[in-house]
Amino acid sequence: MVISPETRAAIDEAIARTPQPRGALLPALHLVQAEHGHISLELAAAVAEILGIRSGDVMEVVSFYDMFHARPQPRHHVSVCTNLPCSLRGARTLLAQLEAHCGVAAGEPTADGRLVLGREECLGACANAPVLRVDGTYHEKLDSEAARQLLDGLE
Amino acid sequence: MGPQVPLITNYLTQHFLDDAAVGLEGYERLGGYAALRRALENSPADLIELITSAGLQGRGGAGFSTGLKWSFMPADGELPKYLVCNGDESEPGSFKDRILMERGPHQLLEGILIAAWATGAEKTFLYVRGEYERPAEALERAIAEARARGIVGTNVCGSDFAHDIVVIRGAGAYICGEETGLLESLEGKKGQPRKKPPFPAQYGAFGRPTTVNNVETLCHVPHIVNNGADWFRGFGTEKSPGTTLFGVSGQIARPGLFELPLGTPLDELVFEHAGGPAADQRVKGVIPGGLSMPVLPADQLDVPMANEFLRERRTMLGTGGVMVMDERTCMVRASVVIAHFFRDESCGQCTQCREGTGWIHKLVERIERGAGVMEDITVLEDICAKMEGQTICAFADAAAWPIQGMLRHFRGEFEAHVVQRRCGFAESFEL
Ligand SMILES: Cc1cc2nc3c(=O)[nH]c(=O)nc-3n(C[C@H](O)[C@H](O)[C@H](O)COP(=O)(O)O)c2cc1C
Ligand code: SF4
Ligand code: FES
């Protein structure tokens, strides 16, 4: 796994925008993960080298932030917000229905690696609860039928 | 596309229904960037004086005087100095900053540029919560438009003032909303809060003097520059001027985002603007300011929504995230959700916080299951009391307060779970 020239160029731009190269670490990790789906040890070492820091520093940051993944991921991340406002409007029931529909518990990927269902903390869309996030895109005010169709439509 | 939530608008949000006003052209047609041009003709000291006399208070949760905060920045001395705009909004129940960034990106940029001029900052780091992809894109687009028109860059609106704005996306850690956790994150580190002092105005981003302001706080600034301190004080209360954005959610007929004067009574907000509870239900309790703030029971909803009044009821305005619970809801179960959040999000540096949030969750969860004993309730109170004011950042307080609030007003429900050895709320949400 190597960082493509395009991603490398974008990392260099991020470095130019911050006072110290390490300030580009979060942008670099977002870029690398967008390209490869996760941040392997090898990729972390490559990022470390670009920024002139230790790969341990990079891995520490990868594990601190929920949105960075050190391991390969299922093709889709589907998460249901289960914080209080969404729970008050049926989010936990919706999650249970989706678990049954997909035949997996939240946190376990489906056997075909198609998706993983998860719980999420408040997504900042509480007025439109319940809220589902599919690969970075919000879906709001979903009933369980619409949510099931959304999941079935994922490749 | 629209704002996608019911809105009550005032000066901050009046353009949010109009898609055409999101871009630079639409924003300028409505008078946008006039405040910036006016600000650049004034001295930084005069601007700080204006914002101080307007009485603008930070809208990120702590309610600190914005003018005073700006005045802490070293007035001269060497560059660089920085401005950080806190768009990390992760306080459960809050969604105002997301809508401000998505629907009014230029209003925010204008506020940023005025604040930057007033505090002598050469660069702004605009830290946007990682999950907020759409707001980050809206801001990137707006910055590109502003740069192309000379509003951001080496000569801001043709003046000698140079300023650059950089969007940095977070990556999913609540604690990065705490201002020094945010600064660590900007530097490419784990978002663990710093010991204070030194405060950001002395030692901030990359060790340089830095002002940290919330998104909403900065959005008020152009309006104050345009209309003056007296105009601003025409909204709200004497001690808490201006409007604010109340995000109302939970068991309520019309959840939405309501821009109303500070001091608007909570019952007016809940029953008039948000339409009250479902027809056959009654309100049981309302969390007035995001998940960190203690709940108020139904008989205390007459309180004006401003810190000087909320403090008398032992709660605070926080981020204005108003969560309504009706009588179906089990308050012990709600407490489990709250405790779980804080247990997961503690950064782990301080023993009281790391251990305390773990214990709170364990005890509340045990009581909810019907496996608790009466002593668990007193232990819970004891742990909460020991977490307040003892730690590097205010997170531990924020974790203890809501549980203390639940015990203060709904202790009977905790006791009933212990006595009956089960939860008696058949219609409450399931965990
Ligand atoms: C645990 C914790 C989380 C916070 N999260 C946020 C946040 O997401 N957004 C925000 O603007 N302020 C947040 N704050 C408050 C900031 O530390 C800081 O006070 C604020 O950004 C300052 O801006 P203001 O003076 O304009 O309100 C948080 C504070 C704590 C203790
Ligand atoms: S109080 Fe909690 S969140 Fe804040 S620094 Fe200490 S451990 Fe981290
Ligand atoms: S609680 Fe689900 S979006 Fe806020």
XYZ file of C-alpha atoms and ligand atoms in Angstrom:
629
model
C 0.000 0.000 0.000
C 1.463 3.315 -1.005
C 0.287 6.888 -0.886
C -0.625 8.043 -4.392
C 0.986 11.152 -5.896
C -2.391 12.951 -5.740
C -2.810 12.255 -2.033
C 0.821 13.170 -1.439
C 0.269 16.510 -3.185
C -2.786 17.183 -1.017
C -0.770 16.364 2.116
C 1.926 18.788 0.998
C -0.728 21.471 0.595
C -1.949 20.780 4.112
C 1.614 21.093 5.415
C 1.945 24.466 3.699
C -1.141 25.707 5.555
C 0.036 24.955 9.087
C 2.921 26.399 11.111
C 4.513 23.029 11.894
C 4.388 19.907 9.704
C 2.775 17.874 12.482
C -0.201 20.255 12.303
C -1.037 18.501 9.032
C -1.419 15.115 10.708
C -5.223 15.057 10.951
C -5.681 16.301 7.379
C -3.119 13.748 6.182
C -4.851 10.891 7.965
C -8.235 11.886 6.510
C -6.672 11.918 3.039
C -4.891 8.599 3.432
C -7.962 6.924 4.862
C -10.111 8.297 2.026
C -7.718 6.648 -0.406
C -7.129 3.315 1.352
C -10.113 2.830 3.650
C -7.895 2.452 6.710
C -4.497 3.458 8.021
C -2.227 0.432 8.159
C 1.100 0.408 10.006
C 2.801 0.807 6.661
C 0.711 3.839 5.744
C 1.180 5.326 9.204
C 4.941 4.993 8.768
C 4.715 6.710 5.396
C 2.723 9.603 6.901
C 5.218 9.834 9.763
C 8.074 10.098 7.334
C 6.393 12.846 5.321
C 5.736 14.885 8.483
C 9.095 14.112 10.099
C 7.600 12.506 13.214
C 7.693 8.997 14.691
C 5.249 6.385 13.426
C 4.320 5.692 17.054
C 3.037 9.265 17.274
C 0.875 8.622 14.234
C -0.533 5.330 15.537
C -1.326 6.932 18.879
C -3.393 9.566 17.106
C -5.089 6.975 14.882
C -6.236 5.044 17.947
C -7.380 8.158 19.870
C -9.874 9.354 17.245
C -12.993 7.291 16.545
C -13.110 8.148 12.863
C -9.678 6.695 12.054
C -9.354 2.965 11.498
C -6.166 0.970 11.843
C -7.689 -2.141 10.251
C -9.499 -2.857 6.981
C -13.171 -1.977 7.202
C -16.401 -3.375 5.750
C -17.530 -1.587 2.600
C -20.120 0.508 4.433
C -20.444 2.025 7.862
C -24.032 2.436 9.002
C -24.497 4.007 12.383
C -27.533 4.966 14.363
C -27.308 7.824 16.830
C -28.347 6.478 20.223
C -27.777 9.547 22.343
C -30.635 10.862 24.447
C -32.686 13.004 22.019
C -32.605 10.254 19.388
C -33.355 7.546 21.980
C -36.398 9.562 23.014
C -37.613 9.330 19.436
C -37.188 5.650 18.768
C -33.545 5.328 17.712
C -32.838 2.281 19.834
C -35.884 0.467 18.518
C -34.762 1.332 14.996
C -31.284 -0.032 15.684
C -32.728 -3.291 17.032
C -34.877 -3.631 13.907
C -31.865 -3.072 11.680
C -29.817 -5.589 13.648
C -32.578 -8.143 13.077
C -32.854 -7.192 9.410
C -29.123 -7.618 8.802
C -28.779 -10.592 11.116
C -25.863 -9.065 13.044
C -25.372 -7.267 16.313
C -24.159 -3.674 16.293
C -20.383 -3.630 16.058
C -20.067 -6.922 14.144
C -19.601 -6.688 10.391
C -21.835 -8.809 8.149
C -20.144 -12.025 6.980
C -19.898 -10.791 3.383
C -18.040 -7.681 4.557
C -20.784 -5.503 3.095
C -21.498 -3.361 6.129
C -21.161 -2.872 9.819
C -23.937 -1.454 11.967
C -22.907 0.769 14.816
C -24.050 3.111 17.503
C -23.043 6.712 17.351
C -23.087 9.575 19.808
C -25.124 12.698 19.020
C -24.603 13.663 15.384
C -25.878 17.201 15.772
C -29.171 16.655 13.994
C -31.370 15.956 17.016
C -34.414 17.877 15.745
C -34.710 15.301 12.981
C -34.287 12.211 15.147
C -33.799 9.359 14.596
C -30.602 9.974 12.655
C -28.614 7.469 10.651
C -25.184 8.050 9.181
C -24.156 6.000 6.159
C -20.520 6.463 5.111
C -20.438 10.093 6.155
C -23.886 11.049 4.841
C -26.705 11.839 7.246
C -30.189 10.409 6.811
C -32.713 12.054 9.076
C -36.250 11.315 10.313
C -36.111 7.764 9.021
C -38.756 5.176 9.779
C -37.686 1.571 9.893
C -39.031 0.730 6.421
C -37.066 3.555 4.807
C -33.964 2.621 6.802
C -34.185 -1.021 5.701
C -34.514 0.021 2.072
C -31.523 2.298 2.432
C -29.432 -0.577 3.792
C -30.635 -3.008 1.151
C -29.577 -0.549 -1.523
C -25.933 -0.557 -0.394
C -23.602 -2.530 -2.670
C -32.304 22.534 0.093
C -33.368 24.762 2.986
C -32.225 24.548 6.574
C -33.975 21.184 7.000
C -35.335 21.955 10.461
C -38.192 24.190 11.618
C -36.731 27.624 12.330
C -37.731 30.719 14.224
C -35.496 33.427 12.870
C -34.020 36.690 14.030
C -30.915 38.564 12.921
C -28.559 35.534 12.882
C -30.788 33.217 10.933
C -33.099 35.439 8.900
C -31.386 34.491 5.614
C -31.256 30.793 6.296
C -34.505 29.966 4.505
C -33.137 31.418 1.284
C -30.768 29.097 -0.614
C -29.524 32.025 -2.690
C -28.163 33.761 0.423
C -25.694 30.967 1.225
C -23.186 32.023 -1.463
C -21.097 35.184 -1.520
C -23.197 37.037 -4.062
C -26.424 36.474 -2.165
C -24.772 37.348 1.133
C -23.395 40.620 -0.228
C -26.739 41.527 -1.774
C -28.152 41.429 1.748
C -25.443 43.756 3.021
C -22.833 41.132 3.835
C -19.230 42.178 4.556
C -20.251 45.807 5.193
C -19.487 45.216 8.883
C -16.015 43.949 8.030
C -15.256 47.027 5.924
C -16.475 49.235 8.733
C -14.450 47.293 11.317
C -11.269 47.714 9.300
C -11.703 51.485 9.553
C -11.747 51.204 13.331
C -8.873 50.418 15.643
C -8.707 46.966 17.236
C -8.996 48.658 20.655
C -12.260 50.361 19.612
C -13.689 47.081 18.378
C -12.811 45.286 21.591
C -14.476 48.137 23.471
C -17.592 47.807 21.287
C -17.924 44.059 21.811
C -17.281 44.452 25.542
C -19.908 47.140 25.947
C -22.392 45.113 23.899
C -21.997 42.431 26.553
C -21.602 39.544 24.096
C -20.989 36.300 25.991
C -19.454 33.178 24.489
C -22.002 30.747 23.110
C -19.744 27.675 23.366
C -20.954 26.740 26.826
C -19.060 28.756 29.411
C -20.656 32.157 28.707
C -17.446 34.171 29.148
C -17.333 37.815 28.002
C -16.078 37.870 24.421
C -14.689 41.409 24.586
C -12.767 40.611 27.747
C -11.344 37.465 26.171
C -10.166 39.443 23.148
C -8.527 42.006 25.436
C -6.313 39.278 26.944
C -4.425 38.967 23.674
C -1.070 40.785 23.773
C -1.841 44.032 21.909
C 1.493 44.278 20.178
C 4.529 42.070 20.235
C 5.661 39.596 17.719
C 3.563 37.622 15.300
C 2.179 35.126 14.716
C -0.994 35.300 16.750
C -3.916 33.069 15.940
C -7.666 32.859 16.117
C -9.315 29.492 16.562
C -12.965 29.104 15.697
C -14.470 26.203 17.589
C -16.818 24.330 15.258
C -16.420 21.006 17.022
C -20.005 21.008 18.288
C -20.447 17.588 19.858
C -22.474 18.417 22.935
C -25.437 16.033 22.714
C -28.619 17.980 22.053
C -26.825 20.777 20.155
C -27.058 21.355 16.443
C -26.937 25.136 16.099
C -23.321 25.490 14.979
C -23.876 22.942 12.216
C -26.735 24.985 10.803
C -24.806 28.251 11.226
C -21.897 26.787 9.243
C -24.046 25.167 6.575
C -26.536 27.953 6.009
C -24.483 31.037 6.853
C -20.835 30.314 6.047
C -20.095 33.909 4.983
C -21.671 35.342 8.130
C -19.214 33.203 10.092
C -16.263 34.213 7.900
C -17.184 37.862 8.385
C -17.261 37.378 12.165
C -13.928 35.584 12.028
C -12.259 38.335 10.003
C -13.512 41.044 12.375
C -12.344 39.077 15.417
C -9.003 38.445 13.744
C -8.523 42.160 13.073
C -9.501 43.028 16.649
C -7.102 40.504 18.176
C -4.255 40.919 15.676
C -4.403 37.335 14.435
C -2.727 36.513 11.138
C -4.407 33.159 10.684
C -7.592 31.389 11.763
C -7.873 27.681 12.314
C -11.503 26.792 11.810
C -11.862 23.429 13.522
C -14.928 21.581 12.263
C -16.218 18.406 13.855
C -15.156 15.380 11.793
C -18.688 14.133 11.176
C -19.692 17.546 9.799
C -18.669 16.900 6.196
C -21.328 19.103 4.646
C -20.606 22.124 6.855
C -16.870 21.741 6.182
C -17.560 21.707 2.439
C -19.796 24.772 2.700
C -17.031 26.610 4.545
C -14.317 25.551 2.071
C -16.503 26.826 -0.751
C -17.143 30.108 1.032
C -13.437 30.616 1.798
C -12.565 29.990 -1.858
C -15.187 32.548 -2.942
C -13.944 35.070 -0.401
C -10.333 34.526 -1.398
C -11.136 35.000 -5.085
C -12.731 38.342 -4.222
C -9.923 39.597 -1.994
C -11.934 39.279 1.212
C -9.579 36.658 2.629
C -5.876 36.908 1.829
C -3.001 39.351 1.814
C -5.129 42.520 1.643
C -8.450 41.907 3.339
C -10.984 44.083 1.465
C -8.166 46.186 0.049
C -6.677 47.032 3.460
C -3.183 46.313 4.765
C -4.558 43.554 6.972
C -3.544 40.059 5.866
C -5.502 37.068 7.037
C -5.836 33.437 6.061
C -8.473 30.929 7.187
C -7.728 27.203 7.310
C -10.406 24.556 7.836
C -9.216 21.608 9.922
C -11.524 18.628 10.304
C -11.709 16.791 13.606
C -11.941 13.027 13.711
C -14.502 11.989 16.271
C -13.534 12.902 19.833
C -15.881 14.947 22.017
C -13.037 16.226 24.170
C -11.568 18.142 21.210
C -14.351 20.685 21.778
C -12.651 21.714 25.017
C -10.475 24.573 23.907
C -7.081 23.211 24.911
C -7.959 19.697 23.749
C -8.755 21.378 20.446
C -5.364 23.111 20.413
C -3.587 19.791 20.944
C -5.633 18.267 18.141
C -4.684 21.145 15.812
C -1.064 20.362 16.542
C -1.564 16.793 15.349
C -1.799 15.195 18.783
C -4.330 13.331 20.891
C -6.942 15.845 22.020
C -6.019 15.798 25.683
C -6.714 19.104 27.443
C -3.799 21.133 28.798
C -3.312 22.331 32.342
C -4.195 26.011 32.718
C -2.515 28.430 33.200
C -1.013 29.269 30.795
C -4.215 30.281 29.020
C -4.517 30.290 25.221
C -4.040 34.071 25.052
C -0.476 33.522 26.258
C 0.253 30.010 25.000
C -2.230 28.749 22.451
C -2.025 27.030 19.070
C 1.576 26.025 18.321
C 2.622 27.886 21.460
C 1.459 31.267 20.151
C -1.074 33.730 21.614
C -4.498 32.485 20.520
C -8.146 33.418 20.983
C -10.651 30.561 20.931
C -14.265 31.424 20.108
C -17.329 29.382 19.341
C -19.013 29.513 15.911
C -22.193 31.170 17.168
C -20.256 33.735 19.220
C -18.445 34.937 16.096
C -21.661 35.017 14.056
C -23.084 37.682 16.384
C -20.086 39.967 15.836
C -20.900 41.471 12.389
C -24.389 42.372 13.625
C -22.992 44.234 16.615
C -20.540 46.109 14.372
C -23.374 47.062 12.001
C -25.944 48.053 14.585
C -24.089 48.993 17.746
C -23.921 47.894 21.355
C -27.240 49.504 22.358
C -29.082 47.712 19.587
C -27.620 44.384 20.753
C -28.602 45.136 24.325
C -32.153 45.629 23.069
C -32.377 41.839 22.923
C -32.151 39.583 25.927
C -31.649 40.481 29.568
C -29.465 43.107 31.188
C -26.808 40.556 32.093
C -27.243 38.330 29.027
C -27.806 40.424 25.910
C -28.621 39.252 22.410
C -30.485 36.365 20.913
C -29.287 32.792 20.937
C -30.117 29.616 19.098
C -32.121 27.157 21.120
C -32.131 23.666 19.666
C -35.202 21.860 20.935
C -35.354 18.074 20.679
C -36.801 14.986 22.325
C -40.440 14.253 23.126
C -41.915 17.405 21.711
C -44.371 18.183 18.913
C -42.185 20.548 16.874
C -38.466 20.033 17.413
C -36.403 22.725 15.750
C -33.969 25.588 15.967
C -35.366 28.729 17.519
C -33.495 32.022 17.558
C -34.941 33.922 20.489
C -33.731 36.536 22.980
C -31.793 35.241 25.950
C -34.131 35.249 28.904
C -37.021 33.712 26.962
C -38.848 31.577 29.543
C -38.252 27.873 29.152
C -41.972 27.108 29.246
C -42.610 29.549 26.387
C -39.911 27.776 24.396
C -41.254 24.315 25.113
C -44.995 24.884 24.968
C -45.415 27.737 22.468
C -42.521 27.578 20.068
C -41.932 23.839 20.136
C -45.604 22.957 20.418
C -45.510 21.131 23.770
C -45.557 17.375 24.311
C -47.693 14.871 22.401
C -51.444 15.365 22.895
C -51.894 12.710 25.570
C -48.618 13.389 27.378
C -47.204 15.712 30.018
C -43.670 17.051 30.269
C -41.664 15.391 33.003
C -38.319 17.112 32.795
C -36.245 19.308 30.502
C -32.474 19.428 30.121
C -31.939 23.106 29.292
C -28.458 23.352 27.809
C -26.961 20.228 26.312
C -26.316 16.871 27.957
C -23.806 18.342 30.454
C -26.387 20.497 32.181
C -28.599 19.413 35.084
C -32.240 18.633 34.300
C -35.167 20.775 35.471
C -38.421 19.153 36.605
C -41.783 20.169 35.114
C -42.609 22.612 37.920
C -39.499 24.711 37.245
C -39.997 25.528 33.588
C -40.927 29.136 34.298
C -37.221 29.993 34.437
C -35.911 32.609 31.964
C -33.240 31.050 29.755
C -30.238 33.107 30.847
C -27.436 32.050 33.153
C -28.247 34.503 35.944
C -31.658 32.828 36.349
C -30.700 29.248 35.486
C -27.932 29.311 38.094
C -30.542 29.947 40.786
C -32.066 26.613 39.716
C -28.624 24.996 39.806
C -28.301 24.518 36.093
C -26.922 26.490 33.138
C -27.604 27.554 29.576
C -24.619 25.584 28.226
C -25.038 25.328 24.458
C -28.790 25.960 24.418
C -29.622 22.345 23.543
C -33.058 21.852 25.111
C -34.112 18.212 25.513
C -37.676 17.458 26.500
C -38.743 14.254 28.245
C -42.365 13.328 28.813
C -43.803 11.147 31.540
C -43.179 7.896 29.680
C -39.441 8.327 30.085
C -37.534 6.554 32.838
C -35.084 9.065 34.299
C -32.758 6.310 35.477
C -32.576 5.014 31.931
C -31.917 8.542 30.668
C -29.141 8.705 33.264
C -27.604 5.502 31.892
C -27.441 7.082 28.426
C -25.829 10.197 29.906
C -23.350 8.232 32.029
C -22.390 6.013 29.107
C -21.574 9.026 26.961
C -19.272 10.586 29.545
C -17.587 7.282 30.359
C -16.732 6.773 26.701
C -15.546 10.300 26.045
C -13.296 10.925 29.067
C -9.761 11.436 27.786
C -8.426 9.526 30.765
C -5.737 11.926 31.992
C -7.234 12.603 35.418
C -7.937 9.790 37.864
C -11.126 11.357 39.267
C -12.587 11.698 35.792
C -11.447 8.376 34.341
C -12.492 6.353 37.381
C -15.467 8.515 38.320
C -17.166 8.328 34.927
C -16.654 4.543 34.937
C -18.164 4.164 38.391
C -21.089 6.438 37.676
C -21.980 4.386 34.634
C -21.609 1.104 36.475
C -23.796 2.192 39.390
C -26.529 3.854 37.348
C -26.685 0.888 35.016
C -26.952 -1.503 37.961
C -29.752 0.497 39.532
C -31.604 0.630 36.219
C -31.415 -3.162 35.860
C -32.964 -3.533 39.291
C -29.752 -4.928 40.745
C -28.822 -1.915 42.859
C -28.979 -1.288 46.594
C -29.910 1.949 48.393
C -26.287 2.563 49.275
C -25.468 2.791 45.538
C -27.411 6.040 45.421
C -25.372 7.667 48.185
C -22.144 6.340 46.673
C -23.228 7.905 43.393
C -23.735 11.266 45.079
C -20.380 10.972 46.756
C -18.534 10.196 43.518
C -20.196 13.128 41.730
C -19.221 15.513 44.529
C -15.598 14.361 44.374
C -15.377 14.954 40.605
C -16.303 18.623 40.663
C -13.524 21.167 40.342
C -10.705 18.639 40.756
C -9.506 18.014 37.236
C -7.537 19.449 34.321
C -10.650 20.425 32.410
C -14.353 20.962 33.041
C -15.332 17.642 31.461
C -15.451 15.911 34.841
C -17.833 18.570 36.162
C -19.905 18.178 33.013
C -20.085 14.434 33.666
C -21.141 14.832 37.290
C -23.669 17.687 36.938
C -26.386 15.916 34.936
C -26.340 12.929 37.292
C -26.512 15.252 40.295
C -29.488 16.948 38.649
C -31.268 13.640 38.129
C -30.670 12.679 41.760
C -31.797 16.099 42.978
C -35.131 16.041 41.179
C -35.890 12.380 40.488
C -34.293 10.545 43.388
C -37.590 8.749 43.966
C -37.235 6.947 40.649
C -33.794 5.651 41.585
C -35.151 4.446 44.929
C -38.143 2.793 43.276
C -35.831 0.823 40.992
C -33.962 -0.437 44.038
C -37.112 -1.302 46.016
C -39.018 -2.913 43.127
C -35.852 -4.476 41.719
C -36.917 -3.455 38.226
C -37.811 -0.498 36.052
C -41.464 0.481 36.343
C -41.668 2.525 33.135
C -43.143 0.159 30.573
C -43.388 2.818 27.884
C -39.888 4.226 28.224
C -37.352 3.738 25.454
C -35.415 0.472 25.767
C -31.701 0.652 26.377
C -15.776 18.978 27.679
C -15.960 20.265 26.951
C -16.419 20.259 25.645
C -16.593 21.450 24.945
N -17.056 21.398 23.660
C -17.212 22.556 22.963
C -17.667 22.539 21.614
O -17.923 21.474 21.033
N -17.791 23.725 20.962
C -17.498 24.915 21.574
O -17.593 25.957 20.946
N -17.076 24.967 22.852
C -16.924 23.814 23.554
N -16.455 23.869 24.848
C -16.100 25.196 25.412
C -14.695 25.603 24.973
O -13.760 25.059 25.892
C -14.505 27.113 24.961
O -14.911 27.620 26.184
C -15.278 27.817 23.857
O -15.004 27.271 22.615
C -14.919 29.266 23.874
O -15.688 29.992 22.974
P -16.724 31.108 23.433
O -16.068 31.935 24.493
O -16.984 31.857 22.191
O -17.914 30.376 23.938
C -16.282 22.680 25.569
C -15.839 22.682 26.891
C -15.676 21.505 27.578
C -15.189 21.546 28.987
S -11.273 16.075 33.307
Fe -11.539 14.182 32.151
S -11.623 14.857 30.034
Fe -10.751 16.595 31.209
S -8.542 16.302 31.093
Fe -9.223 15.227 32.932
S -9.601 13.098 32.221
Fe -9.488 14.369 30.419
S -29.068 12.797 19.708
Fe -29.106 11.916 17.754
S -28.475 13.570 16.511
Fe -28.384 14.416 18.505
